[in-house]
CSV table of C-alpha atoms in Angstrom, one decimal:
chain,number,residue,atom,x,y,z
A,1,GLU,CA,0.0,0.2,0.1
A,2,ALA,CA,3.0,2.5,0.8
A,3,PHE,CA,4.5,1.9,-2.9
A,4,ALA,CA,0.8,2.4,-4.3
A,5,GLN,CA,0.9,6.0,-2.5
A,6,MET,CA,4.3,6.9,-3.3
A,7,GLU,CA,2.8,6.5,-7.0
A,8,ASP,CA,-0.5,8.6,-6.7
A,9,MET,CA,-2.4,5.2,-7.2
A,10,THR,CA,-4.9,3.1,-5.7
A,11,LEU,CA,-4.3,-0.3,-4.2
A,12,GLU,CA,-6.4,-1.7,-6.8
A,13,GLU,CA,-4.5,0.5,-9.8
A,14,TYR,CA,-0.7,-0.6,-8.4
A,15,THR,CA,-1.6,-4.0,-8.4
A,16,LYS,CA,-2.8,-4.2,-12.0
A,17,VAL,CA,0.2,-2.8,-13.2
A,18,ILE,CA,2.2,-4.7,-11.2
A,19,VAL,CA,0.3,-7.8,-12.3
A,20,ASN,CA,0.8,-6.6,-16.2
A,21,ALA,CA,4.6,-5.8,-15.7
A,22,SER,CA,5.4,-9.4,-14.0
A,23,THR,CA,3.2,-11.8,-16.5
A,24,VAL,CA,5.0,-10.9,-19.8
A,25,ASN,CA,5.6,-14.1,-21.8
A,26,PRO,CA,9.3,-14.8,-20.9
A,27,GLN,CA,9.6,-16.7,-24.2
A,28,LEU,CA,8.3,-13.1,-25.9
A,29,LEU,CA,11.1,-11.4,-24.2
A,30,ASP,CA,13.5,-13.9,-25.2
A,31,ASP,CA,12.3,-13.3,-29.0
A,32,ILE,CA,12.1,-9.7,-28.7
A,33,GLU,CA,15.7,-9.4,-26.8
A,34,GLU,CA,17.5,-11.4,-29.3
A,35,ASP,CA,18.7,-9.1,-32.0
A,36,ILE,CA,19.7,-6.4,-29.6
A,37,TYR,CA,22.0,-9.2,-27.7
A,38,GLN,CA,23.5,-10.1,-30.8
A,39,LEU,CA,23.9,-6.3,-31.5
A,40,MET,CA,25.3,-5.7,-28.5
A,41,ASP,CA,27.6,-8.7,-28.3
A,42,ARG,CA,29.3,-8.1,-31.3
A,43,SER,CA,29.9,-4.4,-30.4
A,44,LYS,CA,33.2,-2.6,-29.4
A,45,SER,CA,31.2,0.7,-28.1
A,46,ILE,CA,28.4,2.4,-27.0
A,47,ARG,CA,27.4,6.1,-27.4
A,48,ILE,CA,24.4,7.6,-25.5
A,49,GLN,CA,23.1,10.9,-26.6
A,50,THR,CA,20.3,12.9,-24.4
A,51,GLU,CA,18.9,16.1,-24.6
A,52,HIS,CA,19.8,18.6,-21.6
A,53,PRO,CA,15.9,20.0,-20.7
A,54,GLU,CA,17.2,23.6,-20.2
A,55,THR,CA,20.2,24.7,-22.4
A,56,LYS,CA,18.8,22.0,-25.2
A,57,ASN,CA,22.3,21.0,-25.7
A,58,ILE,CA,22.6,17.3,-26.7
A,59,LEU,CA,25.1,15.6,-24.7
A,60,GLU,CA,26.7,12.5,-25.5
A,61,LEU,CA,28.4,9.2,-22.9
A,62,LYS,CA,30.3,6.9,-24.5
A,63,MET,CA,32.2,3.9,-23.2
A,64,ASN,CA,34.0,0.2,-24.3
A,65,ILE,CA,31.7,-2.5,-23.9
A,66,SER,CA,34.0,-4.7,-26.1
A,67,ASP,CA,34.5,-8.7,-25.1
A,68,HIS,CA,32.2,-8.3,-22.1
A,69,ASN,CA,29.3,-10.7,-21.6
A,70,ILE,CA,25.8,-9.5,-22.5
A,71,ILE,CA,22.9,-10.6,-20.1
A,72,LYS,CA,19.4,-11.2,-21.4
A,73,CYS,CA,17.0,-11.2,-18.7
A,74,THR,CA,14.0,-12.8,-19.7
A,75,GLY,CA,12.1,-13.6,-16.3
A,76,LYS,CA,14.2,-16.1,-14.9
A,77,ARG,CA,16.1,-13.5,-12.5
A,78,ASN,CA,13.6,-10.7,-11.6
A,79,PHE,CA,9.8,-9.8,-11.5
A,80,PRO,CA,9.3,-7.7,-13.5
A,81,ASP,CA,11.8,-8.4,-16.2
A,82,GLY,CA,13.1,-7.3,-19.5
A,83,GLU,CA,16.5,-6.1,-20.4
A,84,VAL,CA,19.7,-6.7,-21.9
A,85,PHE,CA,22.7,-5.6,-20.0
A,86,THR,CA,26.5,-5.5,-19.4
A,87,SER,CA,28.8,-3.8,-17.4
A,88,PRO,CA,31.4,-1.5,-19.4
A,89,ASP,CA,34.9,-1.0,-19.0
A,90,ALA,CA,34.5,1.6,-16.3
A,91,ASN,CA,37.9,3.5,-17.4
A,92,THR,CA,36.2,4.2,-20.7
A,93,THR,CA,33.4,6.1,-19.8
A,94,GLU,CA,33.3,9.3,-21.2
A,95,GLY,CA,31.1,12.5,-21.5
A,96,GLU,CA,27.7,13.7,-19.8
A,97,ILE,CA,24.4,12.4,-19.8
A,98,PHE,CA,21.0,13.7,-18.8
A,99,VAL,CA,18.6,11.2,-16.9
A,100,ASP,CA,15.2,12.2,-16.8
A,101,LEU,CA,12.9,9.5,-15.2
A,102,PRO,CA,12.0,9.7,-11.1
A,103,VAL,CA,13.5,6.6,-8.9
A,104,PHE,CA,12.9,6.1,-5.6
A,105,GLN,CA,16.3,5.7,-3.9
A,106,GLY,CA,17.8,6.3,-0.6
A,107,GLY,CA,14.6,7.1,1.0
A,108,GLY,CA,13.3,9.5,-1.6
A,109,ILE,CA,12.7,10.6,-4.9
A,110,ILE,CA,15.5,11.4,-7.7
A,111,GLN,CA,15.2,13.1,-10.6
A,112,GLY,CA,16.5,15.3,-13.3
A,113,ILE,CA,20.1,13.9,-13.0
A,114,TYR,CA,22.9,15.3,-14.7
A,115,LEU,CA,26.4,13.7,-14.8
A,116,LYS,CA,29.6,14.5,-16.3
A,117,PHE,CA,32.4,11.6,-16.6
A,118,GLU,CA,36.2,12.3,-17.0
A,119,ASN,CA,38.5,9.4,-17.5
A,120,GLY,CA,36.2,6.8,-16.4
A,121,LYS,CA,34.9,9.1,-13.2
A,122,ILE,CA,31.8,11.4,-12.4
A,123,THR,CA,33.4,14.8,-11.9
A,124,LYS,CA,30.1,17.0,-12.0
A,125,TYR,CA,26.4,15.7,-11.0
A,126,SER,CA,23.5,17.7,-9.9
A,127,ALA,CA,19.8,16.6,-9.4
A,128,LYS,CA,16.6,18.8,-10.0
A,129,GLN,CA,14.9,16.8,-7.3
A,130,GLY,CA,16.8,14.4,-4.3
A,131,ASN,CA,20.4,16.4,-5.1
A,132,GLU,CA,21.3,15.4,-1.2
A,133,ILE,CA,20.1,11.9,-2.1
A,134,LEU,CA,22.4,11.6,-5.1
A,135,ALA,CA,25.5,13.2,-3.7
A,136,LYS,CA,25.6,10.9,-0.7
A,137,ILE,CA,25.1,7.8,-3.1
A,138,ILE,CA,28.3,9.2,-5.4
A,139,GLU,CA,30.4,10.3,-2.2
A,140,THR,CA,29.9,6.9,-0.7
A,141,ASP,CA,33.3,5.6,-1.9
A,142,GLU,CA,35.6,5.7,-4.8
A,143,GLY,CA,33.8,3.2,-7.0
A,144,SER,CA,30.6,4.9,-6.6
A,145,HIS,CA,32.1,7.7,-8.6
A,146,ARG,CA,32.0,5.3,-11.5
A,147,LEU,CA,30.2,3.3,-13.6
A,148,GLY,CA,28.8,-0.4,-13.4
A,149,GLU,CA,26.2,-1.1,-15.7
A,150,VAL,CA,24.3,-0.1,-18.8
A,151,ALA,CA,21.2,-1.6,-20.1
A,152,LEU,CA,18.0,-1.3,-21.9
A,153,GLY,CA,14.7,-1.9,-20.9
A,154,MET,CA,12.6,-4.4,-22.8
A,155,ASN,CA,9.6,-5.0,-21.4
A,156,ASN,CA,6.3,-3.4,-22.8
A,157,GLY,CA,4.1,-5.0,-20.6
A,158,ILE,CA,4.8,-2.1,-18.1
A,159,GLU,CA,1.9,0.6,-18.8
A,160,LYS,CA,2.8,3.1,-16.3
A,161,VAL,CA,6.3,4.3,-15.1
A,162,LEU,CA,7.0,3.7,-11.6
A,163,LYS,CA,9.3,5.2,-9.6
A,164,HIS,CA,10.5,1.8,-7.9
A,165,PRO,CA,13.6,1.2,-9.7
A,166,LEU,CA,13.1,-2.5,-10.4
A,167,PHE,CA,9.9,-1.1,-12.3
A,168,VAL,CA,11.2,1.7,-14.4
A,169,GLU,CA,14.5,-0.1,-15.5
A,170,LYS,CA,12.5,-2.3,-17.2
A,171,VAL,CA,10.5,0.1,-19.4
A,172,GLY,CA,10.4,-0.7,-23.1
A,173,GLY,CA,12.1,2.1,-25.0
A,174,THR,CA,14.7,3.0,-21.9
A,175,LEU,CA,17.8,2.9,-21.0
A,176,HIS,CA,19.4,2.7,-17.8
A,177,ILE,CA,23.1,3.2,-16.3
A,178,ALA,CA,24.2,2.4,-12.5
A,179,ILE,CA,26.2,4.2,-10.4
A,180,GLY,CA,28.6,2.0,-8.5
A,181,ALA,CA,29.7,-1.6,-8.7
A,182,SER,CA,30.0,-4.0,-11.6
A,183,TYR,CA,28.3,-7.3,-12.4
A,184,PRO,CA,31.2,-9.8,-11.9
A,185,ASN,CA,29.3,-12.2,-14.5
A,186,THR,CA,29.8,-9.7,-17.4
A,187,TYR,CA,33.4,-10.2,-17.6
A,188,LYS,CA,35.3,-12.8,-19.6
A,189,ILE,CA,37.4,-15.0,-17.5
A,190,THR,CA,40.3,-17.0,-19.2
A,191,ASN,CA,43.4,-18.7,-18.4
A,192,SER,CA,45.2,-15.3,-18.5
A,193,ILE,CA,43.0,-12.8,-17.1
A,194,THR,CA,40.8,-13.1,-14.2
A,195,LEU,CA,38.0,-10.9,-12.0
A,196,ASP,CA,41.0,-10.0,-9.6
A,197,ASP,CA,43.0,-8.3,-12.7
A,198,TYR,CA,39.9,-6.8,-14.1
A,199,LEU,CA,39.4,-5.1,-10.8
A,200,LYS,CA,43.4,-4.1,-10.3
A,201,LYS,CA,43.0,-2.7,-14.2
A,202,GLY,CA,40.1,-0.9,-13.5
A,203,ILE,CA,37.9,-2.4,-16.0
A,204,MET,CA,35.9,-3.8,-13.4
A,205,ASN,CA,34.3,-1.3,-10.7
A,206,LYS,CA,33.9,-2.5,-6.8
A,207,SER,CA,31.6,-0.1,-4.9
A,208,ALA,CA,29.1,-0.4,-1.8
A,209,GLN,CA,26.5,1.4,-4.4
A,210,HIS,CA,24.8,0.2,-7.2
A,211,VAL,CA,22.1,2.6,-8.1
A,212,ASP,CA,20.2,2.4,-11.3
A,213,ILE,CA,19.2,5.7,-13.1
A,214,VAL,CA,16.8,5.8,-16.0
A,215,THR,CA,16.6,7.9,-19.4
A,216,ASP,CA,13.2,7.6,-21.4
A,217,PHE,CA,13.9,7.5,-24.9
A,218,ARG,CA,10.5,7.0,-26.0
A,219,PRO,CA,8.4,10.2,-27.4
A,220,GLY,CA,8.3,13.1,-24.6
A,221,GLY,CA,11.5,11.7,-23.1
A,222,VAL,CA,15.2,13.6,-23.7
A,223,GLY,CA,16.6,10.3,-24.9
A,224,ARG,CA,18.1,11.1,-28.5
A,225,ALA,CA,19.9,8.2,-29.7
A,226,VAL,CA,21.6,5.1,-28.8
A,227,TYR,CA,24.6,3.9,-31.0
A,228,PHE,CA,26.4,0.6,-30.9
A,229,ASP,CA,29.3,0.9,-32.8
A,230,ASP,CA,28.1,2.7,-35.9
A,231,VAL,CA,24.6,1.3,-35.5
A,232,LYS,CA,21.7,3.6,-34.5
A,233,LEU,CA,18.9,1.7,-32.3
A,234,GLU,CA,15.5,2.4,-33.6
A,235,GLN,CA,12.0,1.8,-31.6
A,236,GLU,CA,8.9,0.0,-32.5
A,237,ASN,CA,6.0,0.3,-30.1
A,238,ASN,CA,8.2,1.4,-27.4
A,239,ILE,CA,10.5,-1.4,-27.9
A,240,TRP,CA,14.2,-1.2,-28.9
A,241,VAL,CA,14.8,-2.7,-32.3
A,242,VAL,CA,17.9,-3.3,-35.0
A,243,PRO,CA,17.6,-1.7,-37.9
A,244,LYS,CA,17.3,-4.2,-40.8
């Protein structure tokens, strides 16, 4: 009931949204995620373009994802589910991003987030709402100044954008990044390189935080374009698709 109140919804309305979001056919999710998965798997880099709502400047954030494991989420990990994610080479995160969707973190709502990365580290940040919460998250430790995840939301069963992070990050047509810890299972282990090696090189990020923040690339959002290498993603019915 508390979550329903946070979303300004009745318990019945909230329950309906939760049920619809959580009962998307896993095989359908698997099918719509496959092309995105294949593109990410063969790509070396990602570029994310967003528009700052005040200056109208186009911001670009880029990072290397070469040779990292790509993970499809189709209902076997979380409820709701529906995302394709990886962890970048944390050293390579460079540029700026504006994040528009509200998310509930640290006991309050954070919205309207601006981040600037230089040499893999957050050097400037602000939020229109919840700036003190954002500051507390980023200033937690060294790793919370770095990026731990990049992912595309693929669940078209979520009818309303909710503030709960497990829901907002799965919305089809959105992209989220995570401030803080990387996912160890996204790094390829071989006889010549271990997880400890990735940590020592700064490719993998360690932090007490892993906070997902979400940008809307659907009509009305600040998201403008997502490129994997030189391939610009498209959307059909608010779902990410690879151009034919």
